[in-house]
């Protein structure tokens, strides 16, 4: 039942998780060699996308055709740098419903499942993509509309829910930004790690609300996320200070709150985020600084890591700039897991949650 | 609870009232507890009900409640004879909201026992003794007459009986809240009569481990028995609120009555005996055995036809009777309680228009479905989830013997994962040995150790898998005694603790410690080390006044020490248990 992914859509460089390739492509803050690879990866898609767009669903909803087109749709959406991957996937799946030729509910669901699987397999390391697809499927099919006799009305109901879910996900950032305004007070110092568009939105909104605060950015090697973030913040006249990753504990005294995004929120209430988040959370906890996580609700995944190694690894090779002897190993994992006891609050579009609520929400959704 | 509270007149500063207590109205001719400076009032809500039993009829409980104060503290299950000691800890049965079935059976038995033990407990005041004795004589007389009218016995649904330390039986509650009909009254009466003599006989038998089928020994024991004193010996102050262990004495009686006991179906009787002897142990095994026995009894059930020509569907009453009998044999586990509640709901929801055979068939299939969905299939799903958490090179630790954990290990082994198992075991049950035997038989490499060595071995362990008798609403894991220690040591070593438990074992209750609700086992089991006769220093522990042995069966592990709970609904953090109870608990009704 797995849809064959056309060669061009597969990860051109299996060494690097596609997720990070995408982000690099969006952010364009990369080392030269990596940039070349990323560009190669990105460069493939527009050409194929254009040509494949025309060959959308064939009559009768052929599986391969649909799968093909889903990924195309997805790539179309994905090109916008501001759009989260999962939201793009959700929009793509909604379009699958819209353009589906199925005549029965079962057929439609099977189509959806296939499309969702093909999207997920496009990048297996992206948690938010997998979680977003799964949640979409649950949300959409979890409706009494399926009881309707009339297929078309049922289908339109599904479509309605799908679009609503897409809207919610799209607007999630704004909601989160609104909710977090209360937690940023005048004169506070915020420590930020990693480049999260949600956190950026939060800070941007705070700046627009004329709040006085300053930001410490960690450098975020090897992605240099800190540089990118400091660029953005400087545009909004927010005082920014760059720290190297090792200087976090040194500066933690002056910090009031720690703000991070999340690649995925797991069932225990912990988060999976860029490498270094766990470290910062540990230091913050030992110095009694609150750690806030800004994450959309479609990132809630049904994972439950017990320790750092209990996850699907995401590899991100590091370029040290100098040649290393071959005997020397490098830890190339790109993300780590922060257990829930180090987190204070999660800002999501569902509200301000404590970490233990994540599982409650998931249970109710997967009822 | 509040309805039962009556403002107390006097609080004696010496007496510390701990926990919930029902106010005590002064009885005629006897100074009430609180007013009496010398005696610590034992305002234990006279709950003889085994705390394990899940109360069903709430109306019964509310009926029973007002009884407590009215009937007086004397009727308390365990009026601390020895509780004269100043610091009386009044543990409450009702702490967990269980039906406080008043143990009216308490008093009479206490009456009988009180005479001897009183003398053995130096703290009792003489005046008190005399007064109480007088009162109890009067009560006994009243009870004797009430008994003829219809005894509560075990027939009473939740309330009652047994376990409560005493050998209640003859319970004559003034207000009989028992809605349960009198269908089994006749039988109960008869049983009551039997019980009377049994009680006396039991008192003559000091040692529960005796060979009861050996008549000579029994006679000898009777002759040399000091009886009542030894009865009191078994009681530990802190755990007076729990049903005291007395099962060893029951076995012979029950065995001899196998063919006489009318109200109890033979299948249920058999199962009860097996519980009593410990043949069947483990939450799932006991639950399944009990449900299958109920299935047999339902198959054989037929509605009564009275002279009034009205068919009487008294299956619920019969089930209650069986349940009470099983409680006598061994207090119910929480899984059994939930299963019984499910069964009763199913019975109650049968449409009236159904014919008897249809109803019976429906019930039988309901029970089958319950066992299949909630236990067998659930176990399969749990195993599926859990094996994803086992990696090659893991060292897995488990404590005791849990059926689910065993399945997990075997499944992972079949999948070809490379791991080894450390089995931690403890006295007196040594449940880990059977698990060890089965795992080694299947080729799993195992290490076996006792719980004393837990901190020694923990550093090489990567995961801990534990089973549970139940998981409570605050995430507390209620499991075999010793589990909490294992979990705490694992937590200290930063080893993740995974508790595997089917969802039907979850309960709404909240428990903060292992004391307010537990099950007491045979104290002699811990006094004796089998195979090493030379170190049996405690052979004559009963004769020592200062020594009491305590054999707990369960303990409560706080939720902080649990990393995750694996149920058939997935892997959840301990904080999400109330959500499962709430969302899926109602499913019991709609299966």
mmCIF file with all atom_site columns, C-alpha atoms in Angstrom, chain A residues 267-268 302 304-307 309-310 356 359-360 363-364 366-367, chain B residues 389 391 463 498 563-564 569 571-573 575-576 579-580 583-584:
data_model
loop_
_atom_site.group_PDB
_atom_site.id
_atom_site.type_symbol
_atom_site.label_atom_id
_atom_site.label_alt_id
_atom_site.label_comp_id
_atom_site.label_asym_id
_atom_site.label_entity_id
_atom_site.label_seq_id
_atom_site.pdbx_PDB_ins_code
_atom_site.Cartn_x
_atom_site.Cartn_y
_atom_site.Cartn_z
_atom_site.occupancy
_atom_site.B_iso_or_equiv
_atom_site.pdbx_formal_charge
_atom_site.auth_seq_id
_atom_site.auth_comp_id
_atom_site.auth_asym_id
_atom_site.auth_atom_id
_atom_site.pdbx_PDB_model_num
ATOM 1  C CA . UNK A 1 267 ? 3.318   12.155 25.448 1.00 0.00 ? 267 UNK A CA 1
ATOM 2  C CA . UNK A 1 268 ? 5.103   12.498 28.742 1.00 0.00 ? 268 UNK A CA 1
ATOM 3  C CA . UNK A 1 302 ? 2.385   9.721  20.503 1.00 0.00 ? 302 UNK A CA 1
ATOM 4  C CA . UNK A 1 304 ? 7.321   8.364  24.813 1.00 0.00 ? 304 UNK A CA 1
ATOM 5  C CA . UNK A 1 305 ? 11.102  8.422  24.983 1.00 0.00 ? 305 UNK A CA 1
ATOM 6  C CA . UNK A 1 306 ? 12.586  7.058  28.161 1.00 0.00 ? 306 UNK A CA 1
ATOM 7  C CA . UNK A 1 307 ? 15.989  8.555  27.601 1.00 0.00 ? 307 UNK A CA 1
ATOM 8  C CA . UNK A 1 309 ? 18.666  7.434  22.860 1.00 0.00 ? 309 UNK A CA 1
ATOM 9  C CA . UNK A 1 310 ? 15.099  6.251  22.729 1.00 0.00 ? 310 UNK A CA 1
ATOM 10 C CA . UNK A 1 356 ? 1.168   16.602 32.235 1.00 0.00 ? 356 UNK A CA 1
ATOM 11 C CA . UNK A 1 359 ? -1.134  13.190 27.591 1.00 0.00 ? 359 UNK A CA 1
ATOM 12 C CA . UNK A 1 360 ? -4.638  14.038 28.704 1.00 0.00 ? 360 UNK A CA 1
ATOM 13 C CA . UNK A 1 363 ? -5.920  10.476 25.172 1.00 0.00 ? 363 UNK A CA 1
ATOM 14 C CA . UNK A 1 364 ? -9.055  12.424 24.565 1.00 0.00 ? 364 UNK A CA 1
ATOM 15 C CA . UNK A 1 366 ? -7.396  9.274  20.401 1.00 0.00 ? 366 UNK A CA 1
ATOM 16 C CA . UNK A 1 367 ? -10.439 8.110  22.262 1.00 0.00 ? 367 UNK A CA 1
ATOM 17 C CA . UNK B 2 389 ? 10.904  -0.205 24.713 1.00 0.00 ? 389 UNK B CA 1
ATOM 18 C CA . UNK B 2 391 ? 16.494  -2.680 22.964 1.00 0.00 ? 391 UNK B CA 1
ATOM 19 C CA . UNK B 2 463 ? 14.988  -0.744 32.581 1.00 0.00 ? 463 UNK B CA 1
ATOM 20 C CA . UNK B 2 498 ? 7.704   0.972  33.469 1.00 0.00 ? 498 UNK B CA 1
ATOM 21 C CA . UNK B 2 563 ? 8.285   6.772  34.492 1.00 0.00 ? 563 UNK B CA 1
ATOM 22 C CA . UNK B 2 564 ? 5.406   5.471  32.480 1.00 0.00 ? 564 UNK B CA 1
ATOM 23 C CA . UNK B 2 569 ? -4.667  2.488  25.653 1.00 0.00 ? 569 UNK B CA 1
ATOM 24 C CA . UNK B 2 571 ? 1.878   4.451  27.117 1.00 0.00 ? 571 UNK B CA 1
ATOM 25 C CA . UNK B 2 572 ? 0.761   7.149  29.468 1.00 0.00 ? 572 UNK B CA 1
ATOM 26 C CA . UNK B 2 573 ? 2.423   9.161  32.194 1.00 0.00 ? 573 UNK B CA 1
ATOM 27 C CA . UNK B 2 575 ? -0.600  11.802 35.790 1.00 0.00 ? 575 UNK B CA 1
ATOM 28 C CA . UNK B 2 576 ? -3.018  10.734 33.096 1.00 0.00 ? 576 UNK B CA 1
ATOM 29 C CA . UNK B 2 579 ? -8.373  10.657 32.452 1.00 0.00 ? 579 UNK B CA 1
ATOM 30 C CA . UNK B 2 580 ? -8.404  6.994  31.551 1.00 0.00 ? 580 UNK B CA 1
ATOM 31 C CA . UNK B 2 583 ? -13.079 8.313  29.825 1.00 0.00 ? 583 UNK B CA 1
ATOM 32 C CA . UNK B 2 584 ? -12.961 4.581  29.723 1.00 0.00 ? 584 UNK B CA 1
#
